[in-house]
Coordinates of C-alpha atoms in Angstrom, one line a residue:
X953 CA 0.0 0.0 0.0
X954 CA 1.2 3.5 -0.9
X955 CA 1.2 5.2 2.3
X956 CA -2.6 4.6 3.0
X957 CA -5.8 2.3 2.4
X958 CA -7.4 2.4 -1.2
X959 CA -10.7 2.1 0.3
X960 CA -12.4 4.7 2.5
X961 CA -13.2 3.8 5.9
X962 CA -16.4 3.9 7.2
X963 CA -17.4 7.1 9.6
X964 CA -17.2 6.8 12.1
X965 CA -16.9 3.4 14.2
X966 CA -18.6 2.4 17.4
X967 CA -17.1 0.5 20.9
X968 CA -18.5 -3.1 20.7
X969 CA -20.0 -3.0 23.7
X970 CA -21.8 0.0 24.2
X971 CA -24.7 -0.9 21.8
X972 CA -23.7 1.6 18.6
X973 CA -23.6 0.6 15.5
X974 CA -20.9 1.8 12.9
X975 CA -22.5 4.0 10.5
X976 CA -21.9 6.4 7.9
X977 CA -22.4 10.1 7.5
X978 CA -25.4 10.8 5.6
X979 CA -23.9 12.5 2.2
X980 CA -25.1 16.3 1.5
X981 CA -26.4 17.3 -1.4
X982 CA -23.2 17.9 -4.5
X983 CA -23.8 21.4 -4.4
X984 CA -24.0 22.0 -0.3
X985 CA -20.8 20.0 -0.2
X986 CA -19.1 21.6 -3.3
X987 CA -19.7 25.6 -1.5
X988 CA -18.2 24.1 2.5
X989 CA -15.2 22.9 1.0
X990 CA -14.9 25.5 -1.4
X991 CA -15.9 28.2 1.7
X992 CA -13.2 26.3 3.9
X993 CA -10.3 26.0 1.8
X994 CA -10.0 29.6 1.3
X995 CA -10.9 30.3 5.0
X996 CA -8.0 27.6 5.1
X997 CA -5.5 29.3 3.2
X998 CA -5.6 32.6 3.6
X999 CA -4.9 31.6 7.5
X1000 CA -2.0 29.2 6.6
X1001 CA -0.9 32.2 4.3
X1002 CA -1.1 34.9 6.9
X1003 CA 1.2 32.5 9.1
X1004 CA 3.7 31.5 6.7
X1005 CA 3.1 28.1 6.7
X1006 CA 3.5 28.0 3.1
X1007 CA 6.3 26.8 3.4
X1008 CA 5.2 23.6 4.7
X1009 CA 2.8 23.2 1.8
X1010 CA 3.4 20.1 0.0
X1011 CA 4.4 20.9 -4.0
X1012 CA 4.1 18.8 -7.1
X1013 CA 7.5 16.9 -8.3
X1014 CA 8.0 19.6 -11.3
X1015 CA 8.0 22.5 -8.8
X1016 CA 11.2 24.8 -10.2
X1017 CA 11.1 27.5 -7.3
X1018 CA 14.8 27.7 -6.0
X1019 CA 14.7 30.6 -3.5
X1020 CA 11.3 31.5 -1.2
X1021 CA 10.6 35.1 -1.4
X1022 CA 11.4 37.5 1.8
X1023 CA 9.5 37.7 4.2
X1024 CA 7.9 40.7 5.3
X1025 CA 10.2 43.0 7.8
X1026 CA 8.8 43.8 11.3
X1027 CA 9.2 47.4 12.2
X1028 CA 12.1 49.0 14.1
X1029 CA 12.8 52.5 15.2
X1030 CA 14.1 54.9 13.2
X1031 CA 17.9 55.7 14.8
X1032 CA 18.2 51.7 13.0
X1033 CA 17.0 52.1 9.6
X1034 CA 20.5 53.3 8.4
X1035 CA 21.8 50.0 10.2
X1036 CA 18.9 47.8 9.0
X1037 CA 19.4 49.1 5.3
X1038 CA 23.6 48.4 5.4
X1039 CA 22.6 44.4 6.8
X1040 CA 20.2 43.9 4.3
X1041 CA 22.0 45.0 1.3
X1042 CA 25.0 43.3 1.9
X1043 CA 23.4 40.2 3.1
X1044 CA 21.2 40.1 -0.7
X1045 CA 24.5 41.0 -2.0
X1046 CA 25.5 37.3 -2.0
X1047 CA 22.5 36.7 -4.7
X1048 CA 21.4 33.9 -1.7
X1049 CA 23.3 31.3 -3.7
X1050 CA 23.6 29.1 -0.7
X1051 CA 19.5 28.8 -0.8
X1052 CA 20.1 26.5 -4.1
X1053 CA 20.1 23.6 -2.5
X1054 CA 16.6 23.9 -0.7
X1055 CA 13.4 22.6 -2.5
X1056 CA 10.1 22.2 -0.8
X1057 CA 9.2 18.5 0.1
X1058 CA 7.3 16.6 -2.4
X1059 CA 4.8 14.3 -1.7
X1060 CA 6.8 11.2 -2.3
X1061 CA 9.3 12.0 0.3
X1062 CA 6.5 11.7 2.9
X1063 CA 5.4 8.4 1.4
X1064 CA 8.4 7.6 1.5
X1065 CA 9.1 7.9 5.8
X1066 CA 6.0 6.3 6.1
X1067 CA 7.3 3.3 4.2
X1068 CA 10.3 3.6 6.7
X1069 CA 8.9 4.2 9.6
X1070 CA 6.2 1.0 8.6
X1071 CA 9.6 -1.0 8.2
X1072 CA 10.9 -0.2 11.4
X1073 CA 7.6 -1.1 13.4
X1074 CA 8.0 -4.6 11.6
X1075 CA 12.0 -4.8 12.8
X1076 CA 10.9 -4.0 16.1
X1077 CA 7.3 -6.0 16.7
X1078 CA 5.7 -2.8 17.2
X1079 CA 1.9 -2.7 16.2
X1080 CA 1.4 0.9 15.4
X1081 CA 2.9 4.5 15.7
X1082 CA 0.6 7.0 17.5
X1083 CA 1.3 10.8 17.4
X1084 CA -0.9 13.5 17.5
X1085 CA -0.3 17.2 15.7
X1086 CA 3.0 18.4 16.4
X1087 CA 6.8 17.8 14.9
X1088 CA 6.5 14.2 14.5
X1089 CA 3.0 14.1 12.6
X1090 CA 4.2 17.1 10.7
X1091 CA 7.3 14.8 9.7
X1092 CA 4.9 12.0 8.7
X1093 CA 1.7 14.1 7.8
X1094 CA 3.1 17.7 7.6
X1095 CA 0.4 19.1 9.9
X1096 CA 1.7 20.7 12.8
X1097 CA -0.3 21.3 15.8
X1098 CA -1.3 24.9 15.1
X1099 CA -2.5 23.6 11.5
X1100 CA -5.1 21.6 13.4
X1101 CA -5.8 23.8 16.3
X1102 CA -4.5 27.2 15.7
X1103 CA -5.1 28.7 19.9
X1104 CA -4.1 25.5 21.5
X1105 CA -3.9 21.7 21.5
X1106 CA -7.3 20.8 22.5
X1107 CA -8.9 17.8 24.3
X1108 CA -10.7 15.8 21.5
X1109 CA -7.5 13.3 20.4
X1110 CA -6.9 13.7 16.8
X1111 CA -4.4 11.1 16.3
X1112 CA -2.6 9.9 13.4
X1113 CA -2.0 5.9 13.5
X1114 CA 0.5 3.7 11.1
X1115 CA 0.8 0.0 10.8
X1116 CA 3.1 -2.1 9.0
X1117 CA 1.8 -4.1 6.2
X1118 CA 2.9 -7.3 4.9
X1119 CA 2.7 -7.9 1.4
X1120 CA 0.9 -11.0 0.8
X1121 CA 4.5 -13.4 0.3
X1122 CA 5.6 -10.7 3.6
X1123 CA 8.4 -9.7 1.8
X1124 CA 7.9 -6.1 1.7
X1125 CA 6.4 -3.7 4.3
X1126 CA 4.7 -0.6 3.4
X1127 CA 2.5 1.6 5.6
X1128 CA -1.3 1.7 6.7
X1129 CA -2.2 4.5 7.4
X1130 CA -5.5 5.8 9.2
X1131 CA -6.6 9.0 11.5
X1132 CA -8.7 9.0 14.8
X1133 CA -10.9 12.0 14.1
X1134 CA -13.9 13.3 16.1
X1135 CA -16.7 12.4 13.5
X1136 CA -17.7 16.4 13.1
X1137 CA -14.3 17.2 12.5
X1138 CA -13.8 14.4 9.3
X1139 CA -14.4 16.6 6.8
X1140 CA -11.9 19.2 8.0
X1141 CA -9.5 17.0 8.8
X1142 CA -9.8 15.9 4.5
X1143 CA -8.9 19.6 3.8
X1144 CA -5.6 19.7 5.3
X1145 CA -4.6 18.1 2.2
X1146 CA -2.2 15.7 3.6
X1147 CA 0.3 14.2 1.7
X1148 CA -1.4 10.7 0.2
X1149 CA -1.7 9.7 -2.6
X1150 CA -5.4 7.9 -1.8
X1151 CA -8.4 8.8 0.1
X1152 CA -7.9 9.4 3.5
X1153 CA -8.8 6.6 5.7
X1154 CA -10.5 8.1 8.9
X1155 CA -12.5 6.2 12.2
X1156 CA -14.9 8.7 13.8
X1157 CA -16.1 9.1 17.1
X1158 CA -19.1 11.1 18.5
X1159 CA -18.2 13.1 21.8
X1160 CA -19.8 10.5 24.0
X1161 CA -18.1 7.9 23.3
X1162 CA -14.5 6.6 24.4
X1163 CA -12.2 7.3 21.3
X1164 CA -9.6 4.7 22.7
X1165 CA -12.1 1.9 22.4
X1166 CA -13.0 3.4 18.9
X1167 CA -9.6 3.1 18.1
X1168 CA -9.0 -0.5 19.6
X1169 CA -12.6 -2.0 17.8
X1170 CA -11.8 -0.2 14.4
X1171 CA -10.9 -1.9 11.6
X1172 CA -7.4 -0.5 12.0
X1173 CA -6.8 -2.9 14.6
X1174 CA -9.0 -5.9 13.4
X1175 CA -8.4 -6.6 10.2
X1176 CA -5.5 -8.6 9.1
X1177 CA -2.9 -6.2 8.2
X1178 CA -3.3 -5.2 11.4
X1179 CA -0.9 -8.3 12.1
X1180 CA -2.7 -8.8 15.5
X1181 CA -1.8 -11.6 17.6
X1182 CA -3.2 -12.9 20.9
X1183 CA -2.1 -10.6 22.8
X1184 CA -2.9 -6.4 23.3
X1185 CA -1.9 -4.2 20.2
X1186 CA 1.6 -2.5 21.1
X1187 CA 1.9 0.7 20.2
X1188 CA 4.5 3.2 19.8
X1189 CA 4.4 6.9 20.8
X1190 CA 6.6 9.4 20.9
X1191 CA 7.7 12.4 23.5
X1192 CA 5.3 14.6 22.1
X1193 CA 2.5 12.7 22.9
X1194 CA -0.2 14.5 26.0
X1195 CA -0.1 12.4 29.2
X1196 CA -3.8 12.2 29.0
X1197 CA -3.8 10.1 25.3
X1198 CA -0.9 7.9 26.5
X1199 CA -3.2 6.6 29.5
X1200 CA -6.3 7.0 27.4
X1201 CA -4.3 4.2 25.1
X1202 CA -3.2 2.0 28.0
X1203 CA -6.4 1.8 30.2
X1204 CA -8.4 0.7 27.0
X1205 CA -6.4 -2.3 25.5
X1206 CA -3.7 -0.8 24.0
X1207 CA 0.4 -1.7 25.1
X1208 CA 1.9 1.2 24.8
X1209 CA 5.9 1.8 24.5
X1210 CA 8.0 4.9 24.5
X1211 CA 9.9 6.2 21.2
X1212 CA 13.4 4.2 20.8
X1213 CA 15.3 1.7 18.4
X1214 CA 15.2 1.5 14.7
X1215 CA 12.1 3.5 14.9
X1216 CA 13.5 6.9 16.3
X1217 CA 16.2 6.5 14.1
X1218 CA 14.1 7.3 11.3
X1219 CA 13.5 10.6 11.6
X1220 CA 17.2 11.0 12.8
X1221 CA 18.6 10.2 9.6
X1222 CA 18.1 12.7 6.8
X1223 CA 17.1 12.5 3.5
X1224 CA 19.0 14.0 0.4
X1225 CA 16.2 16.7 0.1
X1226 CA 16.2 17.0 4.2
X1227 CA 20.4 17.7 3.9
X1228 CA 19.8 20.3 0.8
X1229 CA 17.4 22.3 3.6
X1230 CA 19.4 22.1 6.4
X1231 CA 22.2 23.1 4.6
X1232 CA 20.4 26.2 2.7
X1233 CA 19.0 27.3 6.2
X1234 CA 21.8 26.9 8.5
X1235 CA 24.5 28.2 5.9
X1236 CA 22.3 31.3 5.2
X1237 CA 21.8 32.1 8.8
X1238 CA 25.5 32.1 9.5
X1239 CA 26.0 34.5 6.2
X1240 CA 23.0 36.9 7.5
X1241 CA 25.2 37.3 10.5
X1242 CA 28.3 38.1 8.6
X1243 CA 26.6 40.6 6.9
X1244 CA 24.7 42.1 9.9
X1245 CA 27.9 42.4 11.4
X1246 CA 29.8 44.6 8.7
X1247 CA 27.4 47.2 9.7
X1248 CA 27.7 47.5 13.6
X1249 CA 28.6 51.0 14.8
X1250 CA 29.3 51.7 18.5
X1251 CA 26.5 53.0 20.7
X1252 CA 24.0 49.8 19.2
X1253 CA 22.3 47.5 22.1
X1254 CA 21.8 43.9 22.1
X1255 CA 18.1 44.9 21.6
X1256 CA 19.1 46.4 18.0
X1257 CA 21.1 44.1 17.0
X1258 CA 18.6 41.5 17.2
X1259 CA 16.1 43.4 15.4
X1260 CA 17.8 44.1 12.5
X1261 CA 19.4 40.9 12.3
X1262 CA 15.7 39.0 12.2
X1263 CA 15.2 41.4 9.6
X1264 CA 17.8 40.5 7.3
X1265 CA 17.1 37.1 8.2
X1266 CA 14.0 37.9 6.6
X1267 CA 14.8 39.9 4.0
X1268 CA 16.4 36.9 2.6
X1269 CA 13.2 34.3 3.0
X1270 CA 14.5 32.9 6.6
X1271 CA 12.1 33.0 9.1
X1272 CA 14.1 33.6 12.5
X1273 CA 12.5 31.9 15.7
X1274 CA 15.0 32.6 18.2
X1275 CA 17.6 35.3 18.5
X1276 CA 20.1 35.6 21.5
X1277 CA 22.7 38.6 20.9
X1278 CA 25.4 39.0 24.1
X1279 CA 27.8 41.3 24.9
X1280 CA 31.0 40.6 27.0
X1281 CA 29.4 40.1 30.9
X1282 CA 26.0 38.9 29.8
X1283 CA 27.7 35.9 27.6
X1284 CA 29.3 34.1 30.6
X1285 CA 25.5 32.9 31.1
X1286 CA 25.1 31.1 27.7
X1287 CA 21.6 31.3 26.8
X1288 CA 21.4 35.4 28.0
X1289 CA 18.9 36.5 30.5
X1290 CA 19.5 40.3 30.3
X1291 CA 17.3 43.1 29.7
X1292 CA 19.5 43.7 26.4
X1293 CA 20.5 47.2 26.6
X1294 CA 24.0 46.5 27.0
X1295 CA 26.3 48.9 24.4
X1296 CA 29.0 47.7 22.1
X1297 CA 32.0 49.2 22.5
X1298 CA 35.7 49.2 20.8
X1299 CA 36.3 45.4 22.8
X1300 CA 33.3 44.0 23.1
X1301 CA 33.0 40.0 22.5
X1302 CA 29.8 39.3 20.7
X1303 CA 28.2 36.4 20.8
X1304 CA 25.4 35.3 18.9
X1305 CA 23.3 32.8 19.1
X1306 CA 20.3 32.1 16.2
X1307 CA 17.8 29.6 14.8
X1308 CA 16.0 30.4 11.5
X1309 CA 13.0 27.9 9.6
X1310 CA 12.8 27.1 5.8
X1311 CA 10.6 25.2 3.9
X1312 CA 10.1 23.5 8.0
X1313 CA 13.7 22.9 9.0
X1314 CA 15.8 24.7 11.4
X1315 CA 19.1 26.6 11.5
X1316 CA 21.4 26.5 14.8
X1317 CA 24.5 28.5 14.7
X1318 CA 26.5 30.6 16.8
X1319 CA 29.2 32.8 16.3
X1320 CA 31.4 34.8 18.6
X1321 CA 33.4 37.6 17.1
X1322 CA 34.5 41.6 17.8
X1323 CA 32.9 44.6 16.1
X1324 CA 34.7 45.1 12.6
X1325 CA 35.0 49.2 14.3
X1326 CA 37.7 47.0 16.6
X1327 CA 41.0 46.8 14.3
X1328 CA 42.7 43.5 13.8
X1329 CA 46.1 43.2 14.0
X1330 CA 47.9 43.1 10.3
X1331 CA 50.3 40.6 12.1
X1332 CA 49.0 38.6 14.9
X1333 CA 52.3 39.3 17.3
X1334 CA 51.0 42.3 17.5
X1335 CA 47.8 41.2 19.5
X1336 CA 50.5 41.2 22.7
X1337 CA 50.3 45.4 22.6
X1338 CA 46.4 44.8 23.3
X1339 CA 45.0 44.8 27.0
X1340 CA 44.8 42.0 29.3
X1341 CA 41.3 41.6 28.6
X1342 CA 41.8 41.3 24.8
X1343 CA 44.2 38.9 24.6
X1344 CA 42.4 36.6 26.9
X1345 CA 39.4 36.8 24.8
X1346 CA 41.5 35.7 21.9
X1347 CA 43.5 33.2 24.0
X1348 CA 39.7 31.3 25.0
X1349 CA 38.3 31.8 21.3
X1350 CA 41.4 29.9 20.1
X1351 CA 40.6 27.4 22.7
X1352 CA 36.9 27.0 22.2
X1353 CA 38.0 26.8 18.3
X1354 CA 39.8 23.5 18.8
X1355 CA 37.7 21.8 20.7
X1356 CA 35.1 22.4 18.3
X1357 CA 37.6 21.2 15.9
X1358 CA 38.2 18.2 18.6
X1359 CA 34.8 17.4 18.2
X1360 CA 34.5 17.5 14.7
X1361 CA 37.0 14.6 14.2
X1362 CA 35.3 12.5 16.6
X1363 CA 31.8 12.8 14.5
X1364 CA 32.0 9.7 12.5
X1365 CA 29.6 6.6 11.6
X1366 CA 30.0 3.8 14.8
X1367 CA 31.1 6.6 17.1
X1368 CA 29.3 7.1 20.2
X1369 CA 27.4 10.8 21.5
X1370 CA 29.6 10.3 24.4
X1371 CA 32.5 10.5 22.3
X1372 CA 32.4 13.5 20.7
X1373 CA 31.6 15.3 23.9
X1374 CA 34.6 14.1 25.4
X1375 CA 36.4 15.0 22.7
X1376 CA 36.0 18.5 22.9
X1377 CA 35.6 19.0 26.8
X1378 CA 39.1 17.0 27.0
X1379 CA 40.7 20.4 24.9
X1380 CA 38.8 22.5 27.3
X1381 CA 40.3 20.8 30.2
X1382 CA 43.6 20.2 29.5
X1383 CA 43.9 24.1 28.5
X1384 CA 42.4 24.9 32.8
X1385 CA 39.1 25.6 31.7
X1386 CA 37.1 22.8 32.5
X1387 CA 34.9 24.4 35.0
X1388 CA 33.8 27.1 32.4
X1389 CA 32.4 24.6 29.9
X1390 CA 28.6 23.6 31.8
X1391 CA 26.9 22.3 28.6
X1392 CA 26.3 19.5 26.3
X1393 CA 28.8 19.8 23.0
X1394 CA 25.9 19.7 20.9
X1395 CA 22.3 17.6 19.7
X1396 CA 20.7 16.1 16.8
X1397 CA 18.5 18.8 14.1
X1398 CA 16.5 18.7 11.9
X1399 CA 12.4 19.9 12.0
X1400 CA 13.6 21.0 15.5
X1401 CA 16.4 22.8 16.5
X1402 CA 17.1 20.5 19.3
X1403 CA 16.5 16.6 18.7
X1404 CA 17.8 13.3 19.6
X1405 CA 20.7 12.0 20.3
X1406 CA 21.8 14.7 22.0
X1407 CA 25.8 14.7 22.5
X1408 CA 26.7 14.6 25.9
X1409 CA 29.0 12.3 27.7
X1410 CA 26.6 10.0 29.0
X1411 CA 24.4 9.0 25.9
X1412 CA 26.3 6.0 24.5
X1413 CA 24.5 6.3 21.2
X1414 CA 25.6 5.1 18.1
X1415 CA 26.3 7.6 15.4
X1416 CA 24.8 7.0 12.1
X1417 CA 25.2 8.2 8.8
X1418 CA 22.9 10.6 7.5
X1419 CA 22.4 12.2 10.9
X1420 CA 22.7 15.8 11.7
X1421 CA 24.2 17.4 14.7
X1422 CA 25.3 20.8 16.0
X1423 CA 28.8 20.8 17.5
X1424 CA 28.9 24.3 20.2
X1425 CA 31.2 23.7 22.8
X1426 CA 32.0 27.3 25.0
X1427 CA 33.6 28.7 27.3
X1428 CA 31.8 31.1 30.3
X1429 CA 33.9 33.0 32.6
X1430 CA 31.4 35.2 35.1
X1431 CA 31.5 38.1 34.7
X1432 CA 33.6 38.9 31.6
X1433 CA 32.7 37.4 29.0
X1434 CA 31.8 34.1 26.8
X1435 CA 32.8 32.8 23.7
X1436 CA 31.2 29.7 22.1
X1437 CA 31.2 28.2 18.0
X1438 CA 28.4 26.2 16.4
X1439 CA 28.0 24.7 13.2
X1440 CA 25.7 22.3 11.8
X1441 CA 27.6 18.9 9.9
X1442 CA 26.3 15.5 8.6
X1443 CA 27.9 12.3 9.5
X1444 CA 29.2 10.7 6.5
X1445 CA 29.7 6.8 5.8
X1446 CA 33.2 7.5 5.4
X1447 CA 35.5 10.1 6.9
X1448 CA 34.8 13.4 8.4
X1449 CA 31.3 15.1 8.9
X1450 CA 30.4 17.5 6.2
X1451 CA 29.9 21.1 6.9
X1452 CA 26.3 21.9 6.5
X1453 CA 26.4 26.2 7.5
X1454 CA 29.1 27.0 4.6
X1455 CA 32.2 27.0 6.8
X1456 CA 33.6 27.5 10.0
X1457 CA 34.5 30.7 11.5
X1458 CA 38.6 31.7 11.2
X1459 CA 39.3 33.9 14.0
X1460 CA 37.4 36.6 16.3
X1461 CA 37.5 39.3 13.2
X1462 CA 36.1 36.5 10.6
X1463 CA 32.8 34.5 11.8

């Protein structure tokens, strides 16, 4: 089967035992039906529009569109226009040539995962996969949670259930797909326009009934394909997943299991199409801040830097999500926590740290450098005439530098998370700054800026190829300053990682 069920299901489907009978929605007359769904998808999309989410729209196979448009700029005060102007033009001046390698999804790729993921459920005797809307169901279904409910998650499940199926000789696995739907809801939940190639299958349930035993007495889980045995369905969820459903499943029938093994690894390993995003994203954030910072002047504030470097972000068709900008003192805490009206000044160390989306994937960089109105030294024995404080900013960005180079050698195939962590906190260490390093060296990325593994000296996972990680190891000294490098690479079957944000930084005056 090709991602779901040829035949629709019938709406919705009762509990055995509580004296319903499955039946169908009564169809409405052509033209009643043909002005709803004509009413609703432009209700539809002009919301997804006004939210950008068109980016997550799925697009035919002969889509040709290279770079997404910018986005529109969010106002700043006037004293930064001159600022904002001087970022902006010099980051379009690259002609966003790094954005060439970032199409939007096609259809087949999310066939494709579900084929995966259906393969991985066999490998591992799992049942089913469970999500609900969110960043695993958009991977599979690309509906995120505010596609479904735009103010909040709400308490009716919608849930989104695969099964491996066998091919008749049980050769090949594809997925079975179906979708736990309150029975008002169906038709809405047909014009998301999920990526299928067939008729959504959906089981229905009226708001007095239990949807779990709706879920456990459907088709889905009697038929078959379903690959029942005697014994209760085990299902698969993942971290995502409210409190309330996981009980919901598990006090009606239904063994449920936590994400791990082969079927976590799925979304953990990226596609060729996934890499081209994550590399268009993440290089063109780092370039934003490059350009943003040929323009700094003395007198700016964290504050202003941050908005003008969202907007050049923006300018360029990334759509920034975070944004932490640190000057000297406030760095030592890595993630910020000022009011951000600190000044720059002739030494200041910046850091930045900052997360765009495109097309659904996430940048994660960070770059720590000094304002190009602070001179760099034509020969660098002459950094000895600067002041104490200079040269020991220099002296930890060097440091920080190789471990993060450390780190980068130790990113193979068959190495452990553990591994690479050690390998850059052992440079940190050994040069007497062990204390100053109170973080992970990285995580996994991908739909989320921060997914598994994550790479920290306890998680013995094995690296695989095709996964994704951010290496950031730093150095925090309270109340001076804090230096810290990230850059996004791909493990690689063979040799070292590849460098997914362009390349690396090559001293304090080049980020």
């Amino acid at each position: 089967m090709n991602g779901s069920r040829s035949s629709k299901a019938l709406l919705p489907y009762a509990r055995e035992d509580d004296g319903h009978q499955p039946r169908t929605f009564k169809a409405a007359p052509h033209r009643r039906w043909t002005l709803l769904r004509t009413l609703c998808a432009v209700v539809l999309a002009t919301y997804l529009f006004s939210q950008h989410f068109l980016a997550w729209a799925v697009v035919p196979d002969h889509t040709t569109k290279k770079h997404p448009q910018g986005l529109p700029l969010k106002s700043i005060p006037q004293h930064l226009k001159a600022f904002q102007t001087c970022s902006i033009n010099d980051f379009l001046a690259t002609d966003l040539t790094f954005m060439d390698t970032a199409q939007p999804l096609p259809r087949p790729e999310f066939v494709d995962r579900r084929d995966k993921l259906a393969q991985a459920l066999a490998n591992e005797d799992i049942d089913a996969f469970i999500v609900e809307p969110g960043y695993t169901f958009s991977y599979y279904g690309n509906v995120t949670q505010t596609d479904w409910e735009v103010w909040e998650p709400e308490e009716r499940p919608f849930l989104m259930v695969v099964l491996p199926a066998r091919s008749r000789d049980g050769r090949d696995v594809r997925a079975e797909t179906w979708f736990l739907v309150p029975s008002f809801e169906a038709e809405r939940a047909r014009l998301l326009d999920m990526p299928f190639t067939d008729e959504l299958s959906l089981i229905g349930y009226e708001e007095h009934w239990n949807p779990y035993q709706t879920l456990l007495t459907s088709p889905a889980f009697s038929s078959p394909t379903s690959a029942r045995r005697n014994r209760k369905p085990r299902v698969m969820v993942d971290e995502e997943i409210r409190d309330f459903i996981s009980r919901g499943l598990a006090d009606n029938g239904f063994d449920v299991r936590g994400l791990g093994g082969a079927v976590e690894e799925v979304r953990q390993r990226k596609s060729a199409a996934e890499i081209g995003i994550l590399r268009a994203v993440n290089t063109g954030t780092v370039e934003a801040v490059r350009a943003m910072r040929k323009c700094l002047e003395p007198g700016l504030t964290e504050e202003d830097v941050m908005l003008v470097l969202d907007n050049t972000m923006r300018a360029g068709g990334l759509d920034p999500f975070f944004d932490i900008v640190l000057f000297d003192e406030d760095a030592s805490n890595p993630h910020g926590g000022t009011d951000g009206f600190k000044v720059i000044a002739n030494e200041t160390m910046v850091l930045i740290d900052v997360g765009a989306h495109l097309y659904g994937y996430s940048s994660d960089i960070c770059r720590s450098f000094f304002p190009p109105f602070f001179t760099q030294p034509e020969d660098g024995t002459a950094c000895q005439f600067y002041s104490r404080d200079v040269q020991e900013k220099l002296r930890v960005w060097d440091i920080v530098f190789e471990a993060q180079t450390a780190s980068l050698e130790a990113l193979r195939e068959n190495s452990t998370a553990a591994a690479v962590d050690i390998a850059a906190r052992t440079v940190i260490e050994e040069a007497g700054y062990g204390d100053a390093f109170t973080h992970r060296v990285g995580h996994g990325i991908g739909i989320k800026a921060h997914e598994s593994p994550y790479l920290n000296k306890g998680n013995v996972a094995t690296l695989r190829a095709g996964m994704t990680f951010t290496s950031e190891p730093g150095i925090y000294l309270v109340d001076k300053f804090g230096v810290r490098h990230e850059d996004v690479l791909l493990v690689r079957g063979d040799g070292l990682p590849e460098l997914l944000t362009g390349r690396r930084a090559t001293s304090a005056w080049e980020p």
